[in-house]
Amino acid sequence: MGVVDSVEKKAVMEAYSYVCKDPENNLTKILDVLEKFDVSGSVTKQAETFRRVMEDKDSNWRKLILSFFTDVDDGIRDKILENIIVNGTLLGSKTQNAARKKYGCNVPWTILMDPTSACNLHCTGCWAAEYGNKLNLTYDEMNSIVKQGKELGVYVYLFSGGEPTVRKDDLIRLCDEHPDCEFQPFTNGTLIDEKFADEILRVKNFFPAISVEGDEAATDSRRGKGTFARAMNAMKLLKERKIPFGVSNCYTSANYKSIGSEEYFDQMVSWGAKYAWFFTYIPVGLDAVPDLIAKPDQRKYMYDRLREFRKSKPLLTIDFWNDGEYINGCIAGGRYFLHINANGDFEPCGFIHYADHNLHKDTLLSALQGPMFMAYHNGQPFNDNMLRPCPLLDNPQALRKMVDESGAKSTDVAAPEDVHELTSKTEEAAKDWAEVADPLWARDGGAIRKAREEAAAKAGKKPRQNPR
Ligand code: SF4
């Protein structure tokens, strides 16, 4: 960290100490400091909204933010600010931007790794389970990726799998080794016991997202009997220790109604979740069931429900497919994130199993500069309509072209899948979604751009440009 960076960090942390003394009244003060040092524009865009929200005593967002001062362990809250906001965003984005310029490629904000393909559950249709139970990244390999990532300004690391907590000792070791980074596993929660929860509380920089499928019946029918109860127990153990956590949901044509219901949103809040991920079913793998892809009206239902509940529920929600408008489309291929599977393959995304580089012989930077990731860099965004961001689900011709031209190989170790075969399963869904998404974007897209421009103008800055 340079001298200027350490001055910025000190100023933010001092403002934060002031906020901690009286969060209700002092919270917006930290924005003044963050905005002052915000060269990338990533804070400015949110600042105006944040100020408005904090002034509204009834706002759900105000409730959520203030809950971090009552429900969350002080040390964990400090780490979230320091690692995600300061290191990962304020300072990290400067290093990321410089590296983008220097190397002419995408540089991510976060990296998703699969420590193992092993899982203690056998969920129906799980793409990760198809990788079998034999693959693992060694501790040294994961540690090396974090070290290489930090050189490029990456301070946030996610884990999927397999079940990442099968390797809980190594994950905790990584947290100890890199206290300046934040780690978040997508976990079924069943391996979170008293001892592990105590360790999470000790390290402070581990922020789990627990996967459920909606209610108990839906979760147990896909993940096995008793899984829901074990996930609830994990949430209880975390909540007791004031460890914040999220919920990870996968919506399909079969369960979208229950996952998009108000009761379910209220339930997640009552469990103590601070945030929720929403993924949709992607028919990856030879045994995939294309019928489970959410139909256009079902995907729109989720689009509408999430936007509706964002106005009323104290829960941060992230919709992996329908939020492209906020981040200029697809974030994969290193633009904001990339995926490393348990075999060490550098894949553009957890759902795109094609690669031309592997960490057993290649560096992170060389993968970012390789043909497949450069095809993403040069092709993003894949559609002018930000509600049709995905090169697999919404623009299958784009994925075919990138794989064919880059020569990337299928990395699905269970059964290699030809890209033409894979994209044939999404062709129809993409066309159907376009018919719904185009009028939706024509209706909502202009308003989103306008709001972004107005917020930036008010703050005296140019509207934020997302990295390509
Ligand atoms: S490839 Fe598709 S699923 Fe992956 S980040 Fe891009 S839009 Fe999302």
PDB file of N, CA and C in Angstrom, residues 111-117 127-128 131 135-138 141-142 145 160-162 338-350 352-355 357-360 409-414:
ATOM      1  N   ILE A 111     -12.717 -13.255  -7.138  1.00  0.00           N
ATOM      2  CA  ILE A 111     -12.405 -14.544  -7.770  1.00  0.00           C
ATOM      3  C   ILE A 111     -13.180 -15.638  -7.037  1.00  0.00           C
ATOM      4  N   LEU A 112     -13.832 -16.480  -7.826  1.00  0.00           N
ATOM      5  CA  LEU A 112     -14.588 -17.617  -7.276  1.00  0.00           C
ATOM      6  C   LEU A 112     -13.752 -18.878  -7.475  1.00  0.00           C
ATOM      7  N   MET A 113     -13.498 -19.602  -6.382  1.00  0.00           N
ATOM      8  CA  MET A 113     -12.690 -20.829  -6.488  1.00  0.00           C
ATOM      9  C   MET A 113     -13.458 -22.017  -5.943  1.00  0.00           C
ATOM     10  N   ASP A 114     -13.216 -23.190  -6.512  1.00  0.00           N
ATOM     11  CA  ASP A 114     -13.766 -24.429  -5.949  1.00  0.00           C
ATOM     12  C   ASP A 114     -12.634 -25.153  -5.225  1.00  0.00           C
ATOM     13  N   PRO A 115     -12.583 -25.108  -3.898  1.00  0.00           N
ATOM     14  CA  PRO A 115     -11.504 -25.815  -3.200  1.00  0.00           C
ATOM     15  C   PRO A 115     -11.567 -27.322  -3.461  1.00  0.00           C
ATOM     16  N   THR A 116     -12.768 -27.835  -3.690  1.00  0.00           N
ATOM     17  CA  THR A 116     -12.932 -29.282  -3.875  1.00  0.00           C
ATOM     18  C   THR A 116     -14.171 -29.579  -4.711  1.00  0.00           C
ATOM     19  N   SER A 117     -14.145 -30.726  -5.364  1.00  0.00           N
ATOM     20  CA  SER A 117     -15.370 -31.176  -6.032  1.00  0.00           C
ATOM     21  C   SER A 117     -16.180 -32.082  -5.098  1.00  0.00           C
ATOM     22  N   TRP A 127     -24.618 -29.132 -10.938  1.00  0.00           N
ATOM     23  CA  TRP A 127     -23.521 -29.203 -11.901  1.00  0.00           C
ATOM     24  C   TRP A 127     -22.216 -29.545 -11.211  1.00  0.00           C
ATOM     25  N   ALA A 128     -22.037 -29.077  -9.975  1.00  0.00           N
ATOM     26  CA  ALA A 128     -20.780 -29.303  -9.276  1.00  0.00           C
ATOM     27  C   ALA A 128     -20.600 -30.784  -8.942  1.00  0.00           C
ATOM     28  N   TYR A 131     -18.697 -33.137 -11.166  1.00  0.00           N
ATOM     29  CA  TYR A 131     -17.239 -33.130 -11.233  1.00  0.00           C
ATOM     30  C   TYR A 131     -16.645 -34.314 -10.471  1.00  0.00           C
ATOM     31  N   LEU A 135     -11.409 -34.194  -7.151  1.00  0.00           N
ATOM     32  CA  LEU A 135     -10.583 -33.027  -7.464  1.00  0.00           C
ATOM     33  C   LEU A 135     -10.485 -32.062  -6.291  1.00  0.00           C
ATOM     34  N   ASN A 136      -9.282 -31.556  -6.073  1.00  0.00           N
ATOM     35  CA  ASN A 136      -9.061 -30.584  -5.002  1.00  0.00           C
ATOM     36  C   ASN A 136      -7.987 -29.601  -5.419  1.00  0.00           C
ATOM     37  N   LEU A 137      -8.167 -28.324  -5.033  1.00  0.00           N
ATOM     38  CA  LEU A 137      -7.055 -27.386  -5.130  1.00  0.00           C
ATOM     39  C   LEU A 137      -6.271 -27.540  -3.830  1.00  0.00           C
ATOM     40  N   THR A 138      -4.944 -27.563  -3.913  1.00  0.00           N
ATOM     41  CA  THR A 138      -4.179 -27.652  -2.669  1.00  0.00           C
ATOM     42  C   THR A 138      -4.245 -26.304  -1.958  1.00  0.00           C
ATOM     43  N   GLU A 141      -2.035 -23.883  -3.710  1.00  0.00           N
ATOM     44  CA  GLU A 141      -2.598 -23.327  -4.961  1.00  0.00           C
ATOM     45  C   GLU A 141      -3.582 -22.199  -4.661  1.00  0.00           C
ATOM     46  N   MET A 142      -4.461 -22.424  -3.668  1.00  0.00           N
ATOM     47  CA  MET A 142      -5.433 -21.362  -3.335  1.00  0.00           C
ATOM     48  C   MET A 142      -4.704 -20.130  -2.799  1.00  0.00           C
ATOM     49  N   ILE A 145      -3.186 -18.179  -5.587  1.00  0.00           N
ATOM     50  CA  ILE A 145      -4.177 -17.383  -6.338  1.00  0.00           C
ATOM     51  C   ILE A 145      -4.500 -16.097  -5.572  1.00  0.00           C
ATOM     52  N   SER A 160     -17.026 -21.929  -4.133  1.00  0.00           N
ATOM     53  CA  SER A 160     -18.162 -22.803  -4.418  1.00  0.00           C
ATOM     54  C   SER A 160     -17.595 -24.220  -4.508  1.00  0.00           C
ATOM     55  N   GLY A 161     -18.291 -25.118  -5.149  1.00  0.00           N
ATOM     56  CA  GLY A 161     -17.740 -26.465  -5.189  1.00  0.00           C
ATOM     57  C   GLY A 161     -18.511 -27.334  -6.147  1.00  0.00           C
ATOM     58  N   GLY A 162     -18.660 -28.597  -5.681  1.00  0.00           N
ATOM     59  CA  GLY A 162     -18.475 -29.214  -4.394  1.00  0.00           C
ATOM     60  C   GLY A 162     -19.011 -28.378  -3.226  1.00  0.00           C
ATOM     61  N   LEU A 338     -14.155 -14.248 -12.092  1.00  0.00           N
ATOM     62  CA  LEU A 338     -13.849 -15.433 -12.889  1.00  0.00           C
ATOM     63  C   LEU A 338     -13.939 -16.620 -11.946  1.00  0.00           C
ATOM     64  N   HIS A 339     -13.873 -17.814 -12.519  1.00  0.00           N
ATOM     65  CA  HIS A 339     -14.038 -19.027 -11.716  1.00  0.00           C
ATOM     66  C   HIS A 339     -12.854 -19.961 -11.928  1.00  0.00           C
ATOM     67  N   ILE A 340     -12.377 -20.549 -10.844  1.00  0.00           N
ATOM     68  CA  ILE A 340     -11.337 -21.581 -10.966  1.00  0.00           C
ATOM     69  C   ILE A 340     -11.919 -22.869 -10.404  1.00  0.00           C
ATOM     70  N   ASN A 341     -12.045 -23.889 -11.251  1.00  0.00           N
ATOM     71  CA  ASN A 341     -12.669 -25.117 -10.756  1.00  0.00           C
ATOM     72  C   ASN A 341     -11.665 -25.958  -9.963  1.00  0.00           C
ATOM     73  N   ALA A 342     -12.152 -27.046  -9.392  1.00  0.00           N
ATOM     74  CA  ALA A 342     -11.305 -27.846  -8.500  1.00  0.00           C
ATOM     75  C   ALA A 342     -10.184 -28.569  -9.253  1.00  0.00           C
ATOM     76  N   ASN A 343     -10.262 -28.533 -10.594  1.00  0.00           N
ATOM     77  CA  ASN A 343      -9.187 -29.090 -11.407  1.00  0.00           C
ATOM     78  C   ASN A 343      -8.147 -28.031 -11.747  1.00  0.00           C
ATOM     79  N   GLY A 344      -8.401 -26.787 -11.332  1.00  0.00           N
ATOM     80  CA  GLY A 344      -7.451 -25.699 -11.589  1.00  0.00           C
ATOM     81  C   GLY A 344      -7.707 -24.959 -12.890  1.00  0.00           C
ATOM     82  N   ASP A 345      -8.766 -25.293 -13.614  1.00  0.00           N
ATOM     83  CA  ASP A 345      -9.050 -24.597 -14.879  1.00  0.00           C
ATOM     84  C   ASP A 345      -9.567 -23.189 -14.611  1.00  0.00           C
ATOM     85  N   PHE A 346      -9.039 -22.225 -15.349  1.00  0.00           N
ATOM     86  CA  PHE A 346      -9.541 -20.849 -15.263  1.00  0.00           C
ATOM     87  C   PHE A 346     -10.748 -20.745 -16.195  1.00  0.00           C
ATOM     88  N   GLU A 347     -11.954 -20.699 -15.630  1.00  0.00           N
ATOM     89  CA  GLU A 347     -13.173 -20.608 -16.438  1.00  0.00           C
ATOM     90  C   GLU A 347     -13.731 -19.184 -16.339  1.00  0.00           C
ATOM     91  N   PRO A 348     -14.416 -18.706 -17.394  1.00  0.00           N
ATOM     92  CA  PRO A 348     -14.936 -17.336 -17.344  1.00  0.00           C
ATOM     93  C   PRO A 348     -15.937 -17.133 -16.213  1.00  0.00           C
ATOM     94  N   CYS A 349     -16.707 -18.190 -15.881  1.00  0.00           N
ATOM     95  CA  CYS A 349     -17.827 -18.062 -14.940  1.00  0.00           C
ATOM     96  C   CYS A 349     -18.108 -19.457 -14.384  1.00  0.00           C
ATOM     97  N   GLY A 350     -18.744 -19.516 -13.227  1.00  0.00           N
ATOM     98  CA  GLY A 350     -19.070 -20.810 -12.638  1.00  0.00           C
ATOM     99  C   GLY A 350     -20.013 -21.648 -13.498  1.00  0.00           C
ATOM    100  N   ILE A 352     -19.882 -21.490 -16.988  1.00  0.00           N
ATOM    101  CA  ILE A 352     -19.312 -21.634 -18.338  1.00  0.00           C
ATOM    102  C   ILE A 352     -18.063 -22.502 -18.231  1.00  0.00           C
ATOM    103  N   HIS A 353     -18.217 -23.764 -18.599  1.00  0.00           N
ATOM    104  CA  HIS A 353     -17.133 -24.717 -18.355  1.00  0.00           C
ATOM    105  C   HIS A 353     -16.264 -24.926 -19.589  1.00  0.00           C
ATOM    106  N   TYR A 354     -15.585 -23.851 -19.986  1.00  0.00           N
ATOM    107  CA  TYR A 354     -14.633 -23.914 -21.101  1.00  0.00           C
ATOM    108  C   TYR A 354     -13.407 -23.110 -20.696  1.00  0.00           C
ATOM    109  N   ALA A 355     -12.239 -23.641 -20.994  1.00  0.00           N
ATOM    110  CA  ALA A 355     -11.018 -22.945 -20.553  1.00  0.00           C
ATOM    111  C   ALA A 355      -9.860 -23.242 -21.482  1.00  0.00           C
ATOM    112  N   HIS A 357      -6.623 -22.158 -20.014  1.00  0.00           N
ATOM    113  CA  HIS A 357      -5.502 -22.042 -19.074  1.00  0.00           C
ATOM    114  C   HIS A 357      -5.831 -22.802 -17.788  1.00  0.00           C
ATOM    115  N   ASN A 358      -4.769 -23.268 -17.114  1.00  0.00           N
ATOM    116  CA  ASN A 358      -4.943 -24.039 -15.875  1.00  0.00           C
ATOM    117  C   ASN A 358      -3.858 -23.622 -14.891  1.00  0.00           C
ATOM    118  N   LEU A 359      -4.245 -23.480 -13.625  1.00  0.00           N
ATOM    119  CA  LEU A 359      -3.263 -22.952 -12.664  1.00  0.00           C
ATOM    120  C   LEU A 359      -2.097 -23.881 -12.388  1.00  0.00           C
ATOM    121  N   HIS A 360      -2.192 -25.151 -12.813  1.00  0.00           N
ATOM    122  CA  HIS A 360      -1.056 -26.049 -12.613  1.00  0.00           C
ATOM    123  C   HIS A 360       0.126 -25.648 -13.489  1.00  0.00           C
ATOM    124  N   LYS A 409     -11.283 -25.557 -24.392  1.00  0.00           N
ATOM    125  CA  LYS A 409     -11.796 -26.939 -24.295  1.00  0.00           C
ATOM    126  C   LYS A 409     -12.840 -27.030 -23.185  1.00  0.00           C
ATOM    127  N   SER A 410     -13.741 -27.992 -23.343  1.00  0.00           N
ATOM    128  CA  SER A 410     -14.713 -28.245 -22.281  1.00  0.00           C
ATOM    129  C   SER A 410     -13.966 -28.714 -21.032  1.00  0.00           C
ATOM    130  N   THR A 411     -14.285 -28.119 -19.897  1.00  0.00           N
ATOM    131  CA  THR A 411     -13.609 -28.476 -18.652  1.00  0.00           C
ATOM    132  C   THR A 411     -14.530 -29.292 -17.744  1.00  0.00           C
ATOM    133  N   ASP A 412     -15.656 -29.716 -18.300  1.00  0.00           N
ATOM    134  CA  ASP A 412     -16.583 -30.537 -17.524  1.00  0.00           C
ATOM    135  C   ASP A 412     -15.984 -31.935 -17.437  1.00  0.00           C
ATOM    136  N   VAL A 413     -15.353 -32.245 -16.285  1.00  0.00           N
ATOM    137  CA  VAL A 413     -14.603 -33.499 -16.193  1.00  0.00           C
ATOM    138  C   VAL A 413     -15.508 -34.724 -16.132  1.00  0.00           C
ATOM    139  N   ALA A 414     -16.755 -34.507 -15.717  1.00  0.00           N
ATOM    140  CA  ALA A 414     -17.671 -35.649 -15.659  1.00  0.00           C
ATOM    141  C   ALA A 414     -17.979 -36.120 -17.077  1.00  0.00           C
TER     142      ALA A 414
END
